[in-house]
PDB file of N, CA, C and O in Angstrom, chain B, residues numbered from 101:
ATOM      1  N   MET B 101       9.115  39.935   9.740  1.00  0.00           N
ATOM      2  CA  MET B 101      10.085  39.251  10.560  1.00  0.00           C
ATOM      3  C   MET B 101      11.281  38.847   9.681  1.00  0.00           C
ATOM      4  O   MET B 101      11.100  38.255   8.617  1.00  0.00           O
ATOM      5  N   ALA B 102      12.460  39.159  10.120  1.00  0.00           N
ATOM      6  CA  ALA B 102      13.657  38.814   9.366  1.00  0.00           C
ATOM      7  C   ALA B 102      13.845  37.300   9.354  1.00  0.00           C
ATOM      8  O   ALA B 102      13.638  36.632  10.366  1.00  0.00           O
ATOM      9  N   GLY B 103      14.237  36.772   8.207  1.00  0.00           N
ATOM     10  CA  GLY B 103      14.519  35.355   8.105  1.00  0.00           C
ATOM     11  C   GLY B 103      13.316  34.503   7.742  1.00  0.00           C
ATOM     12  O   GLY B 103      13.470  33.319   7.444  1.00  0.00           O
ATOM     13  N   MET B 104      12.137  35.073   7.760  1.00  0.00           N
ATOM     14  CA  MET B 104      10.935  34.301   7.428  1.00  0.00           C
ATOM     15  C   MET B 104      10.769  34.293   5.901  1.00  0.00           C
ATOM     16  O   MET B 104      10.963  35.310   5.236  1.00  0.00           O
ATOM     17  N   THR B 105      10.411  33.143   5.374  1.00  0.00           N
ATOM     18  CA  THR B 105      10.146  33.039   3.950  1.00  0.00           C
ATOM     19  C   THR B 105       8.761  33.609   3.680  1.00  0.00           C
ATOM     20  O   THR B 105       7.792  33.209   4.325  1.00  0.00           O
ATOM     21  N   PRO B 106       8.657  34.534   2.740  1.00  0.00           N
ATOM     22  CA  PRO B 106       7.335  35.100   2.464  1.00  0.00           C
ATOM     23  C   PRO B 106       6.429  34.057   1.804  1.00  0.00           C
ATOM     24  O   PRO B 106       6.896  33.208   1.045  1.00  0.00           O
ATOM     25  N   ARG B 107       5.152  34.131   2.097  1.00  0.00           N
ATOM     26  CA  ARG B 107       4.197  33.197   1.499  1.00  0.00           C
ATOM     27  C   ARG B 107       4.033  33.537   0.024  1.00  0.00           C
ATOM     28  O   ARG B 107       4.007  34.708  -0.352  1.00  0.00           O
ATOM     29  N   PRO B 108       3.923  32.506  -0.807  1.00  0.00           N
ATOM     30  CA  PRO B 108       3.709  32.760  -2.230  1.00  0.00           C
ATOM     31  C   PRO B 108       2.249  33.160  -2.481  1.00  0.00           C
ATOM     32  O   PRO B 108       1.415  33.144  -1.576  1.00  0.00           O
ATOM     33  N   ASP B 109       1.976  33.512  -3.720  1.00  0.00           N
ATOM     34  CA  ASP B 109       0.595  33.799  -4.099  1.00  0.00           C
ATOM     35  C   ASP B 109      -0.253  32.563  -3.802  1.00  0.00           C
ATOM     36  O   ASP B 109       0.247  31.443  -3.903  1.00  0.00           O
ATOM     37  N   PRO B 110      -1.509  32.738  -3.442  1.00  0.00           N
ATOM     38  CA  PRO B 110      -2.363  31.588  -3.110  1.00  0.00           C
ATOM     39  C   PRO B 110      -2.424  30.532  -4.219  1.00  0.00           C
ATOM     40  O   PRO B 110      -2.497  29.339  -3.927  1.00  0.00           O
ATOM     41  N   GLU B 111      -2.396  30.945  -5.448  1.00  0.00           N
ATOM     42  CA  GLU B 111      -2.446  29.995  -6.573  1.00  0.00           C
ATOM     43  C   GLU B 111      -1.195  29.118  -6.620  1.00  0.00           C
ATOM     44  O   GLU B 111      -1.285  27.911  -6.847  1.00  0.00           O
ATOM     45  N   ILE B 112      -0.047  29.721  -6.409  1.00  0.00           N
ATOM     46  CA  ILE B 112       1.215  28.983  -6.403  1.00  0.00           C
ATOM     47  C   ILE B 112       1.270  28.058  -5.187  1.00  0.00           C
ATOM     48  O   ILE B 112       1.686  26.905  -5.302  1.00  0.00           O
ATOM     49  N   GLU B 113       0.855  28.554  -4.038  1.00  0.00           N
ATOM     50  CA  GLU B 113       0.846  27.733  -2.829  1.00  0.00           C
ATOM     51  C   GLU B 113      -0.086  26.527  -2.999  1.00  0.00           C
ATOM     52  O   GLU B 113       0.272  25.411  -2.622  1.00  0.00           O
ATOM     53  N   ALA B 114      -1.261  26.746  -3.557  1.00  0.00           N
ATOM     54  CA  ALA B 114      -2.213  25.657  -3.778  1.00  0.00           C
ATOM     55  C   ALA B 114      -1.625  24.597  -4.695  1.00  0.00           C
ATOM     56  O   ALA B 114      -1.835  23.403  -4.486  1.00  0.00           O
ATOM     57  N   SER B 115      -0.891  25.032  -5.711  1.00  0.00           N
ATOM     58  CA  SER B 115      -0.256  24.093  -6.640  1.00  0.00           C
ATOM     59  C   SER B 115       0.769  23.221  -5.910  1.00  0.00           C
ATOM     60  O   SER B 115       0.814  22.007  -6.106  1.00  0.00           O
ATOM     61  N   TRP B 116       1.583  23.846  -5.075  1.00  0.00           N
ATOM     62  CA  TRP B 116       2.594  23.092  -4.322  1.00  0.00           C
ATOM     63  C   TRP B 116       1.951  22.165  -3.296  1.00  0.00           C
ATOM     64  O   TRP B 116       2.422  21.047  -3.087  1.00  0.00           O
ATOM     65  N   LEU B 117       0.896  22.618  -2.667  1.00  0.00           N
ATOM     66  CA  LEU B 117       0.218  21.777  -1.686  1.00  0.00           C
ATOM     67  C   LEU B 117      -0.419  20.563  -2.355  1.00  0.00           C
ATOM     68  O   LEU B 117      -0.429  19.477  -1.776  1.00  0.00           O
ATOM     69  N   ALA B 118      -0.942  20.728  -3.547  1.00  0.00           N
ATOM     70  CA  ALA B 118      -1.502  19.591  -4.284  1.00  0.00           C
ATOM     71  C   ALA B 118      -0.406  18.587  -4.629  1.00  0.00           C
ATOM     72  O   ALA B 118      -0.618  17.377  -4.540  1.00  0.00           O
ATOM     73  N   LYS B 119       0.776  19.091  -5.026  1.00  0.00           N
ATOM     74  CA  LYS B 119       1.913  18.205  -5.320  1.00  0.00           C
ATOM     75  C   LYS B 119       2.339  17.449  -4.058  1.00  0.00           C
ATOM     76  O   LYS B 119       2.604  16.248  -4.108  1.00  0.00           O
ATOM     77  N   LEU B 120       2.402  18.153  -2.939  1.00  0.00           N
ATOM     78  CA  LEU B 120       2.775  17.516  -1.676  1.00  0.00           C
ATOM     79  C   LEU B 120       1.746  16.464  -1.271  1.00  0.00           C
ATOM     80  O   LEU B 120       2.114  15.389  -0.798  1.00  0.00           O
ATOM     81  N   ASP B 121       0.477  16.761  -1.451  1.00  0.00           N
ATOM     82  CA  ASP B 121      -0.579  15.793  -1.113  1.00  0.00           C
ATOM     83  C   ASP B 121      -0.454  14.532  -1.961  1.00  0.00           C
ATOM     84  O   ASP B 121      -0.585  13.424  -1.439  1.00  0.00           O
ATOM     85  N   ARG B 122      -0.203  14.683  -3.263  1.00  0.00           N
ATOM     86  CA  ARG B 122      -0.049  13.522  -4.147  1.00  0.00           C
ATOM     87  C   ARG B 122       1.180  12.701  -3.760  1.00  0.00           C
ATOM     88  O   ARG B 122       1.117  11.472  -3.717  1.00  0.00           O
ATOM     89  N   ALA B 123       2.288  13.371  -3.481  1.00  0.00           N
ATOM     90  CA  ALA B 123       3.513  12.663  -3.105  1.00  0.00           C
ATOM     91  C   ALA B 123       3.335  11.946  -1.763  1.00  0.00           C
ATOM     92  O   ALA B 123       3.827  10.831  -1.587  1.00  0.00           O
ATOM     93  N   THR B 124       2.644  12.571  -0.833  1.00  0.00           N
ATOM     94  CA  THR B 124       2.401  11.948   0.471  1.00  0.00           C
ATOM     95  C   THR B 124       1.540  10.701   0.313  1.00  0.00           C
ATOM     96  O   THR B 124       1.815   9.672   0.930  1.00  0.00           O
ATOM     97  N   LYS B 125       0.505  10.790  -0.507  1.00  0.00           N
ATOM     98  CA  LYS B 125      -0.368   9.638  -0.737  1.00  0.00           C
ATOM     99  C   LYS B 125       0.409   8.492  -1.377  1.00  0.00           C
ATOM    100  O   LYS B 125       0.245   7.337  -0.983  1.00  0.00           O
ATOM    101  N   ALA B 126       1.250   8.799  -2.356  1.00  0.00           N
ATOM    102  CA  ALA B 126       2.069   7.769  -3.012  1.00  0.00           C
ATOM    103  C   ALA B 126       3.050   7.156  -2.019  1.00  0.00           C
ATOM    104  O   ALA B 126       3.271   5.945  -2.033  1.00  0.00           O
ATOM    105  N   HIS B 127       3.635   7.979  -1.164  1.00  0.00           N
ATOM    106  CA  HIS B 127       4.575   7.495  -0.156  1.00  0.00           C
ATOM    107  C   HIS B 127       3.883   6.550   0.822  1.00  0.00           C
ATOM    108  O   HIS B 127       4.418   5.491   1.150  1.00  0.00           O
ATOM    109  N   GLU B 128       2.699   6.932   1.287  1.00  0.00           N
ATOM    110  CA  GLU B 128       1.960   6.096   2.235  1.00  0.00           C
ATOM    111  C   GLU B 128       1.595   4.750   1.595  1.00  0.00           C
ATOM    112  O   GLU B 128       1.663   3.709   2.248  1.00  0.00           O
ATOM    113  N   LYS B 129       1.210   4.780   0.320  1.00  0.00           N
ATOM    114  CA  LYS B 129       0.861   3.541  -0.382  1.00  0.00           C
ATOM    115  C   LYS B 129       2.092   2.643  -0.527  1.00  0.00           C
ATOM    116  O   LYS B 129       2.011   1.435  -0.303  1.00  0.00           O
ATOM    117  N   ALA B 130       3.222   3.230  -0.898  1.00  0.00           N
ATOM    118  CA  ALA B 130       4.464   2.451  -1.042  1.00  0.00           C
ATOM    119  C   ALA B 130       4.931   1.917   0.309  1.00  0.00           C
ATOM    120  O   ALA B 130       5.413   0.788   0.396  1.00  0.00           O
ATOM    121  N   ARG B 131       4.793   2.705   1.343  1.00  0.00           N
ATOM    122  CA  ARG B 131       5.202   2.286   2.679  1.00  0.00           C
ATOM    123  C   ARG B 131       4.360   1.101   3.151  1.00  0.00           C
ATOM    124  O   ARG B 131       4.886   0.145   3.720  1.00  0.00           O
ATOM    125  N   THR B 132       3.057   1.170   2.913  1.00  0.00           N
ATOM    126  CA  THR B 132       2.166   0.071   3.287  1.00  0.00           C
ATOM    127  C   THR B 132       2.548  -1.201   2.541  1.00  0.00           C
ATOM    128  O   THR B 132       2.597  -2.282   3.128  1.00  0.00           O
ATOM    129  N   ALA B 133       2.818  -1.068   1.246  1.00  0.00           N
ATOM    130  CA  ALA B 133       3.210  -2.237   0.441  1.00  0.00           C
ATOM    131  C   ALA B 133       4.517  -2.829   0.952  1.00  0.00           C
ATOM    132  O   ALA B 133       4.650  -4.049   1.045  1.00  0.00           O
ATOM    133  N   LEU B 134       5.488  -1.972   1.286  1.00  0.00           N
ATOM    134  CA  LEU B 134       6.769  -2.452   1.799  1.00  0.00           C
ATOM    135  C   LEU B 134       6.580  -3.149   3.143  1.00  0.00           C
ATOM    136  O   LEU B 134       7.162  -4.208   3.377  1.00  0.00           O
ATOM    137  N   ASP B 135       5.780  -2.573   4.017  1.00  0.00           N
ATOM    138  CA  ASP B 135       5.538  -3.188   5.326  1.00  0.00           C
ATOM    139  C   ASP B 135       4.918  -4.574   5.168  1.00  0.00           C
ATOM    140  O   ASP B 135       5.300  -5.508   5.873  1.00  0.00           O
ATOM    141  N   GLU B 136       3.974  -4.711   4.255  1.00  0.00           N
ATOM    142  CA  GLU B 136       3.352  -6.012   4.024  1.00  0.00           C
ATOM    143  C   GLU B 136       4.359  -7.013   3.455  1.00  0.00           C
ATOM    144  O   GLU B 136       4.331  -8.192   3.808  1.00  0.00           O
ATOM    145  N   LEU B 137       5.241  -6.549   2.583  1.00  0.00           N
ATOM    146  CA  LEU B 137       6.280  -7.430   2.045  1.00  0.00           C
ATOM    147  C   LEU B 137       7.252  -7.886   3.130  1.00  0.00           C
ATOM    148  O   LEU B 137       7.711  -9.028   3.117  1.00  0.00           O
ATOM    149  N   VAL B 138       7.563  -7.000   4.062  1.00  0.00           N
ATOM    150  CA  VAL B 138       8.437  -7.366   5.186  1.00  0.00           C
ATOM    151  C   VAL B 138       7.803  -8.505   5.970  1.00  0.00           C
ATOM    152  O   VAL B 138       8.474  -9.483   6.300  1.00  0.00           O
ATOM    153  N   ALA B 139       6.505  -8.382   6.270  1.00  0.00           N
ATOM    154  CA  ALA B 139       5.810  -9.436   7.013  1.00  0.00           C
ATOM    155  C   ALA B 139       5.769 -10.733   6.205  1.00  0.00           C
ATOM    156  O   ALA B 139       5.970 -11.814   6.757  1.00  0.00           O
ATOM    157  N   ASP B 140       5.510 -10.630   4.906  1.00  0.00           N
ATOM    158  CA  ASP B 140       5.448 -11.822   4.051  1.00  0.00           C
ATOM    159  C   ASP B 140       6.813 -12.503   3.953  1.00  0.00           C
ATOM    160  O   ASP B 140       6.904 -13.730   3.980  1.00  0.00           O
ATOM    161  N   ALA B 141       7.860 -11.710   3.842  1.00  0.00           N
ATOM    162  CA  ALA B 141       9.213 -12.277   3.741  1.00  0.00           C
ATOM    163  C   ALA B 141       9.572 -13.009   5.031  1.00  0.00           C
ATOM    164  O   ALA B 141      10.126 -14.108   4.996  1.00  0.00           O
ATOM    165  N   ARG B 142       9.253 -12.392   6.173  1.00  0.00           N
ATOM    166  CA  ARG B 142       9.541 -13.060   7.446  1.00  0.00           C
ATOM    167  C   ARG B 142       8.740 -14.357   7.558  1.00  0.00           C
ATOM    168  O   ARG B 142       9.267 -15.377   8.003  1.00  0.00           O
ATOM    169  N   ALA B 143       7.483 -14.319   7.158  1.00  0.00           N
ATOM    170  CA  ALA B 143       6.646 -15.518   7.223  1.00  0.00           C
ATOM    171  C   ALA B 143       7.182 -16.618   6.308  1.00  0.00           C
ATOM    172  O   ALA B 143       6.993 -17.804   6.578  1.00  0.00           O
ATOM    173  N   ALA B 144       7.849 -16.220   5.227  1.00  0.00           N
ATOM    174  CA  ALA B 144       8.432 -17.200   4.307  1.00  0.00           C
ATOM    175  C   ALA B 144       9.772 -17.733   4.800  1.00  0.00           C
ATOM    176  O   ALA B 144      10.350 -18.632   4.188  1.00  0.00           O
ATOM    177  N   GLY B 145      10.270 -17.173   5.916  1.00  0.00           N
ATOM    178  CA  GLY B 145      11.505 -17.669   6.501  1.00  0.00           C
ATOM    179  C   GLY B 145      12.743 -16.839   6.218  1.00  0.00           C
ATOM    180  O   GLY B 145      13.848 -17.229   6.595  1.00  0.00           O
ATOM    181  N   VAL B 146      12.576 -15.700   5.562  1.00  0.00           N
ATOM    182  CA  VAL B 146      13.732 -14.833   5.303  1.00  0.00           C
ATOM    183  C   VAL B 146      14.176 -14.233   6.641  1.00  0.00           C
ATOM    184  O   VAL B 146      13.350 -13.665   7.355  1.00  0.00           O
ATOM    185  N   PRO B 147      15.451 -14.346   6.995  1.00  0.00           N
ATOM    186  CA  PRO B 147      15.925 -13.819   8.282  1.00  0.00           C
ATOM    187  C   PRO B 147      15.759 -12.299   8.378  1.00  0.00           C
ATOM    188  O   PRO B 147      15.900 -11.584   7.386  1.00  0.00           O
ATOM    189  N   LEU B 148      15.461 -11.823   9.575  1.00  0.00           N
ATOM    190  CA  LEU B 148      15.273 -10.386   9.783  1.00  0.00           C
ATOM    191  C   LEU B 148      16.509  -9.578   9.413  1.00  0.00           C
ATOM    192  O   LEU B 148      16.384  -8.468   8.896  1.00  0.00           O
ATOM    193  N   MET B 149      17.701 -10.113   9.666  1.00  0.00           N
ATOM    194  CA  MET B 149      18.923  -9.380   9.282  1.00  0.00           C
ATOM    195  C   MET B 149      18.996  -9.201   7.770  1.00  0.00           C
ATOM    196  O   MET B 149      19.445  -8.160   7.291  1.00  0.00           O
ATOM    197  N   THR B 150      18.563 -10.201   7.021  1.00  0.00           N
ATOM    198  CA  THR B 150      18.568 -10.101   5.561  1.00  0.00           C
ATOM    199  C   THR B 150      17.516  -9.100   5.100  1.00  0.00           C
ATOM    200  O   THR B 150      17.769  -8.298   4.202  1.00  0.00           O
ATOM    201  N   ILE B 151      16.342  -9.147   5.713  1.00  0.00           N
ATOM    202  CA  ILE B 151      15.306  -8.162   5.380  1.00  0.00           C
ATOM    203  C   ILE B 151      15.827  -6.757   5.646  1.00  0.00           C
ATOM    204  O   ILE B 151      15.623  -5.850   4.838  1.00  0.00           O
ATOM    205  N   ALA B 152      16.498  -6.578   6.776  1.00  0.00           N
ATOM    206  CA  ALA B 152      17.033  -5.260   7.136  1.00  0.00           C
ATOM    207  C   ALA B 152      18.062  -4.756   6.130  1.00  0.00           C
ATOM    208  O   ALA B 152      18.154  -3.552   5.890  1.00  0.00           O
ATOM    209  N   LYS B 153      18.828  -5.655   5.547  1.00  0.00           N
ATOM    210  CA  LYS B 153      19.836  -5.246   4.565  1.00  0.00           C
ATOM    211  C   LYS B 153      19.212  -4.779   3.250  1.00  0.00           C
ATOM    212  O   LYS B 153      19.851  -4.068   2.475  1.00  0.00           O
ATOM    213  N   HIS B 154      17.970  -5.177   3.002  1.00  0.00           N
ATOM    214  CA  HIS B 154      17.313  -4.868   1.733  1.00  0.00           C
ATOM    215  C   HIS B 154      16.163  -3.875   1.874  1.00  0.00           C
ATOM    216  O   HIS B 154      15.422  -3.634   0.921  1.00  0.00           O
ATOM    217  N   THR B 155      16.020  -3.305   3.061  1.00  0.00           N
ATOM    218  CA  THR B 155      14.985  -2.306   3.315  1.00  0.00           C
ATOM    219  C   THR B 155      15.596  -1.155   4.115  1.00  0.00           C
ATOM    220  O   THR B 155      16.729  -1.260   4.587  1.00  0.00           O
ATOM    221  N   PRO B 156      14.857  -0.069   4.266  1.00  0.00           N
ATOM    222  CA  PRO B 156      15.379   1.031   5.079  1.00  0.00           C
ATOM    223  C   PRO B 156      15.159   0.811   6.576  1.00  0.00           C
ATOM    224  O   PRO B 156      15.286   1.749   7.363  1.00  0.00           O
ATOM    225  N   TYR B 157      14.830  -0.419   6.974  1.00  0.00           N
ATOM    226  CA  TYR B 157      14.523  -0.726   8.360  1.00  0.00           C
ATOM    227  C   TYR B 157      15.663  -1.487   9.029  1.00  0.00           C
ATOM    228  O   TYR B 157      16.376  -2.257   8.387  1.00  0.00           O
ATOM    229  N   SER B 158      15.819  -1.259  10.316  1.00  0.00           N
ATOM    230  CA  SER B 158      16.735  -2.077  11.111  1.00  0.00           C
ATOM    231  C   SER B 158      16.070  -3.430  11.349  1.00  0.00           C
ATOM    232  O   SER B 158      14.882  -3.596  11.073  1.00  0.00           O
ATOM    233  N   ARG B 159      16.822  -4.384  11.853  1.00  0.00           N
ATOM    234  CA  ARG B 159      16.273  -5.696  12.166  1.00  0.00           C
ATOM    235  C   ARG B 159      15.118  -5.557  13.146  1.00  0.00           C
ATOM    236  O   ARG B 159      14.076  -6.192  12.982  1.00  0.00           O
ATOM    237  N   GLU B 160      15.303  -4.728  14.159  1.00  0.00           N
ATOM    238  CA  GLU B 160      14.270  -4.546  15.184  1.00  0.00           C
ATOM    239  C   GLU B 160      13.014  -3.901  14.598  1.00  0.00           C
ATOM    240  O   GLU B 160      11.900  -4.318  14.914  1.00  0.00           O
ATOM    241  N   TRP B 161      13.188  -2.888  13.747  1.00  0.00           N
ATOM    242  CA  TRP B 161      12.018  -2.262  13.118  1.00  0.00           C
ATOM    243  C   TRP B 161      11.313  -3.241  12.191  1.00  0.00           C
ATOM    244  O   TRP B 161      10.083  -3.264  12.143  1.00  0.00           O
ATOM    245  N   ALA B 162      12.060  -4.038  11.464  1.00  0.00           N
ATOM    246  CA  ALA B 162      11.447  -5.043  10.580  1.00  0.00           C
ATOM    247  C   ALA B 162      10.618  -6.022  11.406  1.00  0.00           C
ATOM    248  O   ALA B 162       9.522  -6.405  10.995  1.00  0.00           O
ATOM    249  N   ARG B 163      11.130  -6.427  12.563  1.00  0.00           N
ATOM    250  CA  ARG B 163      10.388  -7.332  13.433  1.00  0.00           C
ATOM    251  C   ARG B 163       9.108  -6.685  13.937  1.00  0.00           C
ATOM    252  O   ARG B 163       8.045  -7.306  13.912  1.00  0.00           O
ATOM    253  N   LYS B 164       9.202  -5.438  14.395  1.00  0.00           N
ATOM    254  CA  LYS B 164       8.027  -4.737  14.901  1.00  0.00           C
ATOM    255  C   LYS B 164       6.978  -4.549  13.801  1.00  0.00           C
ATOM    256  O   LYS B 164       5.781  -4.712  14.038  1.00  0.00           O
ATOM    257  N   ILE B 165       7.438  -4.209  12.611  1.00  0.00           N
ATOM    258  CA  ILE B 165       6.513  -4.015  11.488  1.00  0.00           C
ATOM    259  C   ILE B 165       5.830  -5.333  11.131  1.00  0.00           C
ATOM    260  O   ILE B 165       4.615  -5.376  10.937  1.00  0.00           O
ATOM    261  N   ALA B 166       6.611  -6.402  11.046  1.00  0.00           N
ATOM    262  CA  ALA B 166       6.032  -7.710  10.717  1.00  0.00           C
ATOM    263  C   ALA B 166       5.047  -8.143  11.801  1.00  0.00           C
ATOM    264  O   ALA B 166       3.989  -8.688  11.487  1.00  0.00           O
ATOM    265  N   ASP B 167       5.377  -7.911  13.064  1.00  0.00           N
ATOM    266  CA  ASP B 167       4.456  -8.244  14.152  1.00  0.00           C
ATOM    267  C   ASP B 167       3.152  -7.459  14.016  1.00  0.00           C
ATOM    268  O   ASP B 167       2.066  -8.015  14.185  1.00  0.00           O
ATOM    269  N   ARG B 168       3.262  -6.172  13.712  1.00  0.00           N
ATOM    270  CA  ARG B 168       2.071  -5.325  13.580  1.00  0.00           C
ATOM    271  C   ARG B 168       1.188  -5.791  12.423  1.00  0.00           C
ATOM    272  O   ARG B 168      -0.033  -5.872  12.560  1.00  0.00           O
ATOM    273  N   ILE B 169       1.809  -6.094  11.292  1.00  0.00           N
ATOM    274  CA  ILE B 169       1.053  -6.564  10.120  1.00  0.00           C
ATOM    275  C   ILE B 169       0.401  -7.908  10.434  1.00  0.00           C
ATOM    276  O   ILE B 169      -0.770  -8.118  10.118  1.00  0.00           O
ATOM    277  N   ASP B 170       1.144  -8.809  11.048  1.00  0.00           N
ATOM    278  CA  ASP B 170       0.590 -10.123  11.398  1.00  0.00           C
ATOM    279  C   ASP B 170      -0.603  -9.990  12.349  1.00  0.00           C
ATOM    280  O   ASP B 170      -1.613 -10.671  12.176  1.00  0.00           O
ATOM    281  N   THR B 171      -0.489  -9.124  13.341  1.00  0.00           N
ATOM    282  CA  THR B 171      -1.582  -8.910  14.285  1.00  0.00           C
ATOM    283  C   THR B 171      -2.804  -8.342  13.574  1.00  0.00           C
ATOM    284  O   THR B 171      -3.931  -8.766  13.832  1.00  0.00           O
ATOM    285  N   ALA B 172      -2.583  -7.394  12.689  1.00  0.00           N
ATOM    286  CA  ALA B 172      -3.693  -6.802  11.935  1.00  0.00           C
ATOM    287  C   ALA B 172      -4.359  -7.849  11.045  1.00  0.00           C
ATOM    288  O   ALA B 172      -5.584  -7.883  10.930  1.00  0.00           O
ATOM    289  N   ARG B 173      -3.563  -8.691  10.424  1.00  0.00           N
ATOM    290  CA  ARG B 173      -4.120  -9.730   9.568  1.00  0.00           C
ATOM    291  C   ARG B 173      -4.910 -10.752  10.380  1.00  0.00           C
ATOM    292  O   ARG B 173      -5.958 -11.224   9.938  1.00  0.00           O
ATOM    293  N   GLU B 174      -4.416 -11.088  11.547  1.00  0.00           N
ATOM    294  CA  GLU B 174      -5.140 -12.030  12.425  1.00  0.00           C
ATOM    295  C   GLU B 174      -6.478 -11.433  12.822  1.00  0.00           C
ATOM    296  O   GLU B 174      -7.467 -12.159  12.927  1.00  0.00           O
ATOM    297  N   GLY B 175      -6.529 -10.151  13.043  1.00  0.00           N
ATOM    298  CA  GLY B 175      -7.780  -9.479  13.387  1.00  0.00           C
ATOM    299  C   GLY B 175      -8.772  -9.494  12.231  1.00  0.00           C
ATOM    300  O   GLY B 175      -9.982  -9.545  12.449  1.00  0.00           O
ATOM    301  N   ASP B 176      -8.259  -9.450  10.996  1.00  0.00           N
ATOM    302  CA  ASP B 176      -9.128  -9.481   9.818  1.00  0.00           C
ATOM    303  C   ASP B 176      -9.735 -10.854   9.613  1.00  0.00           C
ATOM    304  O   ASP B 176     -10.835 -10.971   9.073  1.00  0.00           O
ATOM    305  N   VAL B 177      -9.028 -11.907  10.041  1.00  0.00           N
ATOM    306  CA  VAL B 177      -9.477 -13.274   9.823  1.00  0.00           C
ATOM    307  C   VAL B 177     -10.610 -13.630  10.788  1.00  0.00           C
ATOM    308  O   VAL B 177     -11.537 -14.355  10.426  1.00  0.00           O
ATOM    309  N   LYS B 178     -10.527 -13.117  12.014  1.00  0.00           N
ATOM    310  CA  LYS B 178     -11.507 -13.473  13.053  1.00  0.00           C
ATOM    311  C   LYS B 178     -12.879 -12.923  12.759  1.00  0.00           C
ATOM    312  O   LYS B 178     -13.809 -13.136  13.536  1.00  0.00           O
TER     313      LYS B 178
END
């Protein structure tokens, strides 16, 4: 098929997939840490607009993330 990128040798593909898996795992870990910090900052009284200026989240997303983390934490306490 014209325009399709040919698949690399299985060894090369496996190497790239392992790199992608490691980067994805690191990204998920960093994202979780950031989400928890957003919730902690809001709980400490930092305004959502200020949180939004210092994260890749809008004010509304920061609020939703903090709400989700708070709800999950409340579930862990019960």
